[in-house]
Short mmCIF file of C-alpha atoms in Angstrom, two decimals:
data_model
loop_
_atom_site.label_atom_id
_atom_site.label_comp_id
_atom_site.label_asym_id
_atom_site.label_seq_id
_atom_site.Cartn_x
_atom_site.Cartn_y
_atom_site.Cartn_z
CA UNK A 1 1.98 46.84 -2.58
CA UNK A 2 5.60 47.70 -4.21
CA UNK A 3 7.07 46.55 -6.78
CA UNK A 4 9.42 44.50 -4.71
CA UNK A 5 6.35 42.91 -2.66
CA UNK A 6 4.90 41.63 -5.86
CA UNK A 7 8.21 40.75 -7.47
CA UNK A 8 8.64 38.58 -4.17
CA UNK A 9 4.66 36.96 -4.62
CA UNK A 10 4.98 36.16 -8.15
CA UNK A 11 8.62 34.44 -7.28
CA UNK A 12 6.78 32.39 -4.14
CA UNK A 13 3.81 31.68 -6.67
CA UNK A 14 5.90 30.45 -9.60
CA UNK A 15 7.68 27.97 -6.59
CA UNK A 16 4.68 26.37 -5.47
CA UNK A 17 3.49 25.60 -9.18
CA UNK A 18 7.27 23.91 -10.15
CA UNK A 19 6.76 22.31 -7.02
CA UNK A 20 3.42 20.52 -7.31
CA UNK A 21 4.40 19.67 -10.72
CA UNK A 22 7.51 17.89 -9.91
CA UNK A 23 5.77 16.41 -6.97
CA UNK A 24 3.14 15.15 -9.61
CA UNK A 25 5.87 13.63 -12.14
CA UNK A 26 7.74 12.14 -9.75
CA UNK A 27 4.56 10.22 -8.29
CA UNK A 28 3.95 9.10 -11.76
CA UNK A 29 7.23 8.09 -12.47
CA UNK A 30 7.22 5.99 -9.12
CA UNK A 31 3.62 4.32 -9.97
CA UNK A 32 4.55 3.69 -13.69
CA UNK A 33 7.94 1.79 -13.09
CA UNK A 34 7.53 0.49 -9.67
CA UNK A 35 3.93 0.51 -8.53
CA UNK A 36 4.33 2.98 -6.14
CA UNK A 37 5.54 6.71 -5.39
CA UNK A 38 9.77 6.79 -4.83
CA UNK A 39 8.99 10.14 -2.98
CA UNK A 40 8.69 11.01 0.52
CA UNK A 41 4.82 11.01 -0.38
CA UNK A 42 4.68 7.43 -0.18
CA UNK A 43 3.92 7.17 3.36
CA UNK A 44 0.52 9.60 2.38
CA UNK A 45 -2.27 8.61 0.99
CA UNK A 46 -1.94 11.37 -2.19
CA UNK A 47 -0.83 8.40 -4.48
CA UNK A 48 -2.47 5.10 -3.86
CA UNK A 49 -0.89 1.85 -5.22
CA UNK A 50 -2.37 1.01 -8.19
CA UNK A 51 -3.05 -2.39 -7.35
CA UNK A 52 -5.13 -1.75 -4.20
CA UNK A 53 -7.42 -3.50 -5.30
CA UNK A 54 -5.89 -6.51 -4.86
CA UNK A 55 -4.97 -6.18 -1.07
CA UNK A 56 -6.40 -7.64 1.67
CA UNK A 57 -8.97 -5.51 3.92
CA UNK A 58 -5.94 -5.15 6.34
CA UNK A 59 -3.82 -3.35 3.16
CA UNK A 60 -5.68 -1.36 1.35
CA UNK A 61 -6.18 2.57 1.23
CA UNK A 62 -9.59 2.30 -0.61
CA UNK A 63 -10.05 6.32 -0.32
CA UNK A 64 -8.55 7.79 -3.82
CA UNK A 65 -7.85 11.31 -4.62
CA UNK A 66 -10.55 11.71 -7.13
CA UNK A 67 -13.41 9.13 -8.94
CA UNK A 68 -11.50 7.93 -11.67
CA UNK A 69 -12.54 9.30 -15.06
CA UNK A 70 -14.32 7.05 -18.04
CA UNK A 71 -13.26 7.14 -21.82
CA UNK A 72 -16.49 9.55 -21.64
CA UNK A 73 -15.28 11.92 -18.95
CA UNK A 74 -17.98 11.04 -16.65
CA UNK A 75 -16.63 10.27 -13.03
CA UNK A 76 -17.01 6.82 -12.05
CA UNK A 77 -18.48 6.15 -8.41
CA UNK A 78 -15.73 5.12 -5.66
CA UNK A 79 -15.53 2.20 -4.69
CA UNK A 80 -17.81 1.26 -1.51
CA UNK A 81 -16.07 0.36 1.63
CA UNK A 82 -15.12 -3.38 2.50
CA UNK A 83 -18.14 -4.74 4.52
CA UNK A 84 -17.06 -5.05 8.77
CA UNK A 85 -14.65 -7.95 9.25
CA UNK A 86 -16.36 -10.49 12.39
CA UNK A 87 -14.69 -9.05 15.88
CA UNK A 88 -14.36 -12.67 16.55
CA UNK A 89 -11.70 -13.03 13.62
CA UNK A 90 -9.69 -9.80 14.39
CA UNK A 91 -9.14 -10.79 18.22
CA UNK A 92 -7.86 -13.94 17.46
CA UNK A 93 -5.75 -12.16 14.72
CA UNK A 94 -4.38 -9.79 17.62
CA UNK A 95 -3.72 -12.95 19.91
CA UNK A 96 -2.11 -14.80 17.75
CA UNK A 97 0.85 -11.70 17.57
CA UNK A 98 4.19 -12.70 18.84
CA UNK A 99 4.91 -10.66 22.05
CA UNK A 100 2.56 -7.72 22.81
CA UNK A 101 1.20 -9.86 26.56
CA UNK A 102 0.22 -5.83 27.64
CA UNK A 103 -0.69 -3.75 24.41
CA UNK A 104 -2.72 -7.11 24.03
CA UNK A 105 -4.30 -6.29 27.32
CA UNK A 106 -5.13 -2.68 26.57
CA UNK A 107 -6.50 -3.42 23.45
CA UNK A 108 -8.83 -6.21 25.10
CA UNK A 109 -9.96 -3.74 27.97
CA UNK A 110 -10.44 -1.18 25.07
CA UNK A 111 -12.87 -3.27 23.06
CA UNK A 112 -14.95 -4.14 25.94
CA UNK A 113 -15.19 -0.38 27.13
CA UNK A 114 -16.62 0.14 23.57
CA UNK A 115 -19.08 -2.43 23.83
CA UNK A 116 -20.42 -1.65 27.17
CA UNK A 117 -20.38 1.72 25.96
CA UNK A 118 -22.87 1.10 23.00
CA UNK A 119 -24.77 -0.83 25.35
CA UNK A 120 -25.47 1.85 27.59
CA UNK A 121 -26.41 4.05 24.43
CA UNK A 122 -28.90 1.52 23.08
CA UNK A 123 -30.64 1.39 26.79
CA UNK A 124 -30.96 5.22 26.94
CA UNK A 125 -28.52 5.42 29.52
CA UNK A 126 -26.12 8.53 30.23
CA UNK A 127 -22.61 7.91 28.33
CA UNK A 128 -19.51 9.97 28.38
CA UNK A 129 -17.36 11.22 25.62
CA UNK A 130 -15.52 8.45 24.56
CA UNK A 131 -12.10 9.90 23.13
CA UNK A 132 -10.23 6.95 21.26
CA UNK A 133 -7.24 9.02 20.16
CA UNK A 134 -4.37 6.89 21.13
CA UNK A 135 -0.40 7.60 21.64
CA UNK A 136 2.08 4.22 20.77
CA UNK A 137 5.34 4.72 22.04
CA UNK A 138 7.99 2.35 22.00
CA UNK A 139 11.19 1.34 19.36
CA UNK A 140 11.11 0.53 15.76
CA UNK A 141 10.13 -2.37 15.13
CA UNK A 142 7.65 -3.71 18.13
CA UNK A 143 4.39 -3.70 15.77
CA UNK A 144 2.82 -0.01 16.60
CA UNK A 145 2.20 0.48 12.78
CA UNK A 146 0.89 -3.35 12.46
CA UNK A 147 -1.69 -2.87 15.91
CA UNK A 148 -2.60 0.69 14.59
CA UNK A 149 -3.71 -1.02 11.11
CA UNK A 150 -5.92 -3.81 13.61
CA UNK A 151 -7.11 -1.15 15.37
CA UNK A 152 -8.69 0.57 12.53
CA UNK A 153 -10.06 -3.06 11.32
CA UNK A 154 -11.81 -3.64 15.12
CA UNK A 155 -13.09 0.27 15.28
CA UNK A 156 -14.85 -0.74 11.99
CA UNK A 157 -16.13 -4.15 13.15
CA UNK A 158 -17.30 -2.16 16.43
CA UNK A 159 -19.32 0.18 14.37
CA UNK A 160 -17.26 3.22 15.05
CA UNK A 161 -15.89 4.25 11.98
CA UNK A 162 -17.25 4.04 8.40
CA UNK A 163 -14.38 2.57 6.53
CA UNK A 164 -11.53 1.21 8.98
CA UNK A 165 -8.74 2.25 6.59
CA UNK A 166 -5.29 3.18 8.08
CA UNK A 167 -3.80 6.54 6.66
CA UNK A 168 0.17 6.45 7.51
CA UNK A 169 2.02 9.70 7.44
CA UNK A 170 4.70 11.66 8.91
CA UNK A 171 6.08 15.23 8.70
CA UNK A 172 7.05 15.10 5.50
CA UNK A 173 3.27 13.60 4.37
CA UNK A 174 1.83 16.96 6.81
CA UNK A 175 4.52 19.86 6.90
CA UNK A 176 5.19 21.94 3.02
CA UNK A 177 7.36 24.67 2.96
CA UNK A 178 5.58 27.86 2.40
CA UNK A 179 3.41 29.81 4.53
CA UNK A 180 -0.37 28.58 4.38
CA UNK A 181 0.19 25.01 2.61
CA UNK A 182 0.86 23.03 5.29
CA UNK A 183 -2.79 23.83 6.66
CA UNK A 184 -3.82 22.18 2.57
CA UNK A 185 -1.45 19.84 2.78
CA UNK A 186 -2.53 18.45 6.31
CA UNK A 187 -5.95 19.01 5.16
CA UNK A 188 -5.91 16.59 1.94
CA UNK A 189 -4.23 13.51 4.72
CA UNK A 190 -6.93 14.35 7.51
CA UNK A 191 -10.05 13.80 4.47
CA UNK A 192 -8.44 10.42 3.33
CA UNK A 193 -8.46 9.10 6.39
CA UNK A 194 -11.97 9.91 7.35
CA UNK A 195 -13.75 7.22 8.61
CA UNK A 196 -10.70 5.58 9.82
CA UNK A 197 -7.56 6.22 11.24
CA UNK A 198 -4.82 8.44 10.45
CA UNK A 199 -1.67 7.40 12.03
CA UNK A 200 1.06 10.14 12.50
CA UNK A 201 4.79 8.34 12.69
CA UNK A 202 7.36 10.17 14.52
CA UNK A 203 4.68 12.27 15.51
CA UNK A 204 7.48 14.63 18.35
CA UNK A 205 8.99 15.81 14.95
CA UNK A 206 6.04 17.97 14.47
CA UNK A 207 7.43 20.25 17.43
CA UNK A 208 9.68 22.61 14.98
CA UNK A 209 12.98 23.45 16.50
CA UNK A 210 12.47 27.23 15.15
CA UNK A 211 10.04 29.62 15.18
CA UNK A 212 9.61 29.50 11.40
CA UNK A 213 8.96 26.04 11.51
CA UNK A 214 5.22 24.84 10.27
CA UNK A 215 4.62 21.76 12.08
CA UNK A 216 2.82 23.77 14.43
CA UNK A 217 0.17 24.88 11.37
CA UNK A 218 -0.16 20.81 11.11
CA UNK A 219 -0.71 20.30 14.79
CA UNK A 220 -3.51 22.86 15.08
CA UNK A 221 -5.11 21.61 11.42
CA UNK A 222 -5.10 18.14 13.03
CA UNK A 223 -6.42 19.18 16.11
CA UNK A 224 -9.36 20.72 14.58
CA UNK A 225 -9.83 17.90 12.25
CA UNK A 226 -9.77 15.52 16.17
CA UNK A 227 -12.88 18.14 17.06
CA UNK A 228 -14.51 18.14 13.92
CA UNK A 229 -15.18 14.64 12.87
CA UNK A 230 -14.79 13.12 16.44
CA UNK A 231 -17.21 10.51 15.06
CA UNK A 232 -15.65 9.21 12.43
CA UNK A 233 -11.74 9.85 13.36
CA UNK A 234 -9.42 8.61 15.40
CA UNK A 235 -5.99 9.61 15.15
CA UNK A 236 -2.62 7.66 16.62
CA UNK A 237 0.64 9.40 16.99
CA UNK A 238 3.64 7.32 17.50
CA UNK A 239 7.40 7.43 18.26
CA UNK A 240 10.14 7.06 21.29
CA UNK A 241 8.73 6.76 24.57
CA UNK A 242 10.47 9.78 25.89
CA UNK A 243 10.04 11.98 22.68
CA UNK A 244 6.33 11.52 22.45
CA UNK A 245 5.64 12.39 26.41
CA UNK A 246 7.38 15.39 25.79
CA UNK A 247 5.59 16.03 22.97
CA UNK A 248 1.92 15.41 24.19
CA UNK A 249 2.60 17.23 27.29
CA UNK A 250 4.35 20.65 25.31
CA UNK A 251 0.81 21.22 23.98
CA UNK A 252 -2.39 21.69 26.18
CA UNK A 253 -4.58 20.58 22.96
CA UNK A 254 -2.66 17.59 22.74
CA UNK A 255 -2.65 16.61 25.88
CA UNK A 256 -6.58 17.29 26.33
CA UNK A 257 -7.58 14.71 23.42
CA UNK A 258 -4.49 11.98 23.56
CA UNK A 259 -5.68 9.54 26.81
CA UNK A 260 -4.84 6.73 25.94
CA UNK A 261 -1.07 5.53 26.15
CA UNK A 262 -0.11 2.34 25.00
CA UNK A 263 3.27 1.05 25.12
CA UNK A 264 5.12 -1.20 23.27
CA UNK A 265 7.81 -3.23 24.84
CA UNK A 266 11.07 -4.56 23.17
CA UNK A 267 11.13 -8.17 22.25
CA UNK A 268 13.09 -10.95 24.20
CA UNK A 269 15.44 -12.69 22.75
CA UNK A 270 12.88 -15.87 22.63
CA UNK A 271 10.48 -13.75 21.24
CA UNK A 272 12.69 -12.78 18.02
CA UNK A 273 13.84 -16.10 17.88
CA UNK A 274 10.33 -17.30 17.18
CA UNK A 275 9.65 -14.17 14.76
CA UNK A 276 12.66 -15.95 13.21
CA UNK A 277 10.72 -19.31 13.03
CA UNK A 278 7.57 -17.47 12.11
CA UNK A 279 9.47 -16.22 8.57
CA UNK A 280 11.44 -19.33 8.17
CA UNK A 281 7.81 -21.28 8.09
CA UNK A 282 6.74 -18.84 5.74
CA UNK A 283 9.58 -19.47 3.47
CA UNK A 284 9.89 -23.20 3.82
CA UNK A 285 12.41 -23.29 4.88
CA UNK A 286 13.74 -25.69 7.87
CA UNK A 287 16.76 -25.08 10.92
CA UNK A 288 19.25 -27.37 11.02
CA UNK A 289 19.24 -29.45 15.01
CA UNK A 290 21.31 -26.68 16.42
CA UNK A 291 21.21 -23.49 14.68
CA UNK A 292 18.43 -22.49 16.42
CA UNK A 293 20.80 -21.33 19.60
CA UNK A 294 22.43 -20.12 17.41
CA UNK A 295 20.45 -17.64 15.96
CA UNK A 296 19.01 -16.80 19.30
CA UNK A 297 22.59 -15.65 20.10
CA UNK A 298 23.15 -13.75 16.80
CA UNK A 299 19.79 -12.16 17.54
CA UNK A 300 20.41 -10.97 20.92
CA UNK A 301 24.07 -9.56 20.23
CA UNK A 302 22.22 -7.74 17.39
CA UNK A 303 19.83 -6.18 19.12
CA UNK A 304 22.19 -4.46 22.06
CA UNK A 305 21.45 -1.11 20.13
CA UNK A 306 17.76 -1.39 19.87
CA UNK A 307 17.56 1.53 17.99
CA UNK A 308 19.83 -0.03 15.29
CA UNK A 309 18.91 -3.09 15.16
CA UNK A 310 14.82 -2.46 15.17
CA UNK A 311 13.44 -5.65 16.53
CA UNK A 312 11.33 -7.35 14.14
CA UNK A 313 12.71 -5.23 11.34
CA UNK A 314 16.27 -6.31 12.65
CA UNK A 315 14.94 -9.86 12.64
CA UNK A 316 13.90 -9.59 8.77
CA UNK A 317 17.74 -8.32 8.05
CA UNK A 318 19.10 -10.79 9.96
CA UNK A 319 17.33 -13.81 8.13
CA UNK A 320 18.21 -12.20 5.36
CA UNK A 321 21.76 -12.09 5.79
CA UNK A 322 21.97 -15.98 6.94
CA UNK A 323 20.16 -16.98 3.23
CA UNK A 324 22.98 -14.97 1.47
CA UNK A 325 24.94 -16.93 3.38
CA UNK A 326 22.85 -20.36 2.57
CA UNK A 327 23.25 -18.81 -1.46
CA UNK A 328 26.97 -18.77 -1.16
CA UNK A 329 27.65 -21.89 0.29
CA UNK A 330 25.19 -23.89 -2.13
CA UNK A 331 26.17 -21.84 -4.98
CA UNK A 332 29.52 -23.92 -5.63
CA UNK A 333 27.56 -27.20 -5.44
CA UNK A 334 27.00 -28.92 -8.78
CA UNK A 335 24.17 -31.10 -7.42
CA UNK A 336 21.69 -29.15 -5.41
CA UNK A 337 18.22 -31.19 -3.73
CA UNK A 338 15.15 -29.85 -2.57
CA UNK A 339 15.76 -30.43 1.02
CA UNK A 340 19.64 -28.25 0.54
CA UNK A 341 17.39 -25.54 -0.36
CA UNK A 342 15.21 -25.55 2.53
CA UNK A 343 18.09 -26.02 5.17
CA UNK A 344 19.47 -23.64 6.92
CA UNK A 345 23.19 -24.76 8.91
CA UNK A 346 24.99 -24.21 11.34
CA UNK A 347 27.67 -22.76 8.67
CA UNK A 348 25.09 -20.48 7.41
CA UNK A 349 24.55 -18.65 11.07
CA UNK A 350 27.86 -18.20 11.48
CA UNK A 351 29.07 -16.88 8.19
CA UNK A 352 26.07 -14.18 8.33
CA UNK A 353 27.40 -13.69 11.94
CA UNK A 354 30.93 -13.28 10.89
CA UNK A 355 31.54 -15.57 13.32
CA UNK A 356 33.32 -18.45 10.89
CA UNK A 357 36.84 -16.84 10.40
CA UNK A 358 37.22 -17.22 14.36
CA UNK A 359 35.53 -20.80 14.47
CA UNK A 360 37.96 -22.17 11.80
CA UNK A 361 40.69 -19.99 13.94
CA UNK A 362 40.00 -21.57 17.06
CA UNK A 363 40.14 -25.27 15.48
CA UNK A 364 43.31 -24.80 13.64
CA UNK A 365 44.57 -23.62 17.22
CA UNK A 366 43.39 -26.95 18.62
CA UNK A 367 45.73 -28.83 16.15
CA UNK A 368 48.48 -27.44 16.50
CA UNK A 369 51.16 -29.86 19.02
#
């Protein structure tokens, strides 16, 4: 090796170390101020909340880096997985989703393979592989991240997986930037979500546009990890319909152990308007006889760019737009009640909807001689 080789290592060395130590401090940071990592990371499972052990079942990423360490230095032992959650519960839980009539479906047909599967098993009866490495596609916004986290939940209430945690990651969380550490850093996501399910968002962006692009290392590390641990892994990519049929198919590994498609469907206008409902309940707070249209309206002229607008997301920005608008107009009052609080007008839809400069335009119109 010359001199210039090694000059070139020690540079590409000295990188990587400034780079996992920034990486590091910036986790910190993110945990110590905020409860979570500001970084990219945060979609990875390299920095778990620090209150995780306060979430639900449905929340929490119980797999940590490392045991945590005693005043004595001995490792503690980690923390046992949550015991199976009744089927029973979890398919009421999916039925009681706004929307979803035919990932609904799939899922039910799904479950029922599984058990009829396991029944053949405990009758010594011939079985096939059964592959349960799915592809979402649809929008933002239509509940593939939120089905992908009940999916884990059921596989674990099935028996199929040990843990039923949800690992969520994307490029960033899978692809580093020197030669050999994307296979490590792919590596470290695929062994937290063991015995559950690792969910790759925006999984097409994997499919490098160069030829020194690494998301190729992360496809093949995954796609070992899918052979590996078939028993106790399932993996879900997601993304645009289009994007992600492109990118299954551009890949005869891919395309071999992703067979099961499900799609999600944007929601209807009714259907958002009842998402609406769904966080106004939540809130307490109440629609004034009237606003309810519209909203619906306001909703639907919103979401002409679904991309934009994301559906449910888009529903969540909307609502909150309309109480900045409820803030403003009870912010003047000198007497507020209990039941002001909870209302939400007429006024308040179409001030968020910028719709109230050309109501009070059309009525001074309507004066006029």
């Amino acid at each position: 090796m010359d001199k210039k080789d090694k000059k070139d290592e020690i540079i590409l060395q000295q990188l990587e170390v400034i780079q996992t130590l920034t990486e590091h401090n910036l986790r910190r940071m993110g945990t110590d101020f905020w409860g979570s990592p500001l970084t990219p990371e945060a979609k990875t499972p390299e920095a778990p909340p620090r209150d995780a052990a306060s979430k639900t079942p449905s929340q929490e990423k119980p797999n940590a880096p490392e045991a945590p360490q005693t005043a004595g230095g001995n490792a503690r032992p980690q923390e046992e997985a949550p015991p199976p959650e009744k089927l029973e519960d979890l398919q009421k839980e999916l039925e009681g989703y706004i929307g979803l009539a035919a990932v609904k479906k799939e899922v039910r047909n799904l479950i029922d393979l599984v058990k009829v599967h396991q029944l053949r098993e405990k009758n010594g009866l011939p079985v096939t592989d059964l592959s349960l490495h799915m592809v979402f596609s649809g929008s933002p916004g239509t509940g593939k991240t939120t089905i992908a986290r009940l999916m884990a939940r059921i596989f674990r209430s099935l028996g199929i997986l040990s843990k039923g945690q949800l690992v969520e990651v994307d490029r960033s969380g899978l692809v580093a930037g020197y030669v050999g550490q994307t296979a490590l850093k792919t590596g470290k996501a695929v062994e937290k979500a063991l015995g559950g399910v690792l969910f790759i968002d925006e999984a097409y962006a994997l499919n490098g546009s160069s030829d020194n692009d690494f998301g190729q290392e992360a496809i093949d590390t995954i796609l070992k990890a899918m052979e590996d641990h078939r028993d106790d892994l399932v993996v879900i990519a997601a993304g645009y319909d289009d994007l992600m049929s492109r990118f299954i198919h551009s890949n005869p590994g891919l395309e071999s152990r992703f067979n099961r498609f499900l799609h999600f469907e944007d929601y209807t206008p009714e259907e958002l308007l009842e998402i609406f409902k769904m966080r106004c309940e939540k809130g307490c707070y109440q629609l004034e006889e009237g606003a309810a249209g519209l909203v619906r309206d306001f909703l639907q002229e919103e979401n002409r760019d679904v991309r934009s607008f994301g559906n449910a997301r888009g529903v969540r920005n909307v609502f909150e737009r309309i109480l900045v608008s409820q803030a403003g107009r009870l912010a003047g009052r000198e007497t507020v009640t209990r039941e002001d609080l909870m209302c939400l007008t007429e006024a308040d839809v179409l001030a968020a909807w910028g719709r109230e400069a050309a109501k009070s335009g059309e009525e001074e119109a309507g004066e006029e001689p």
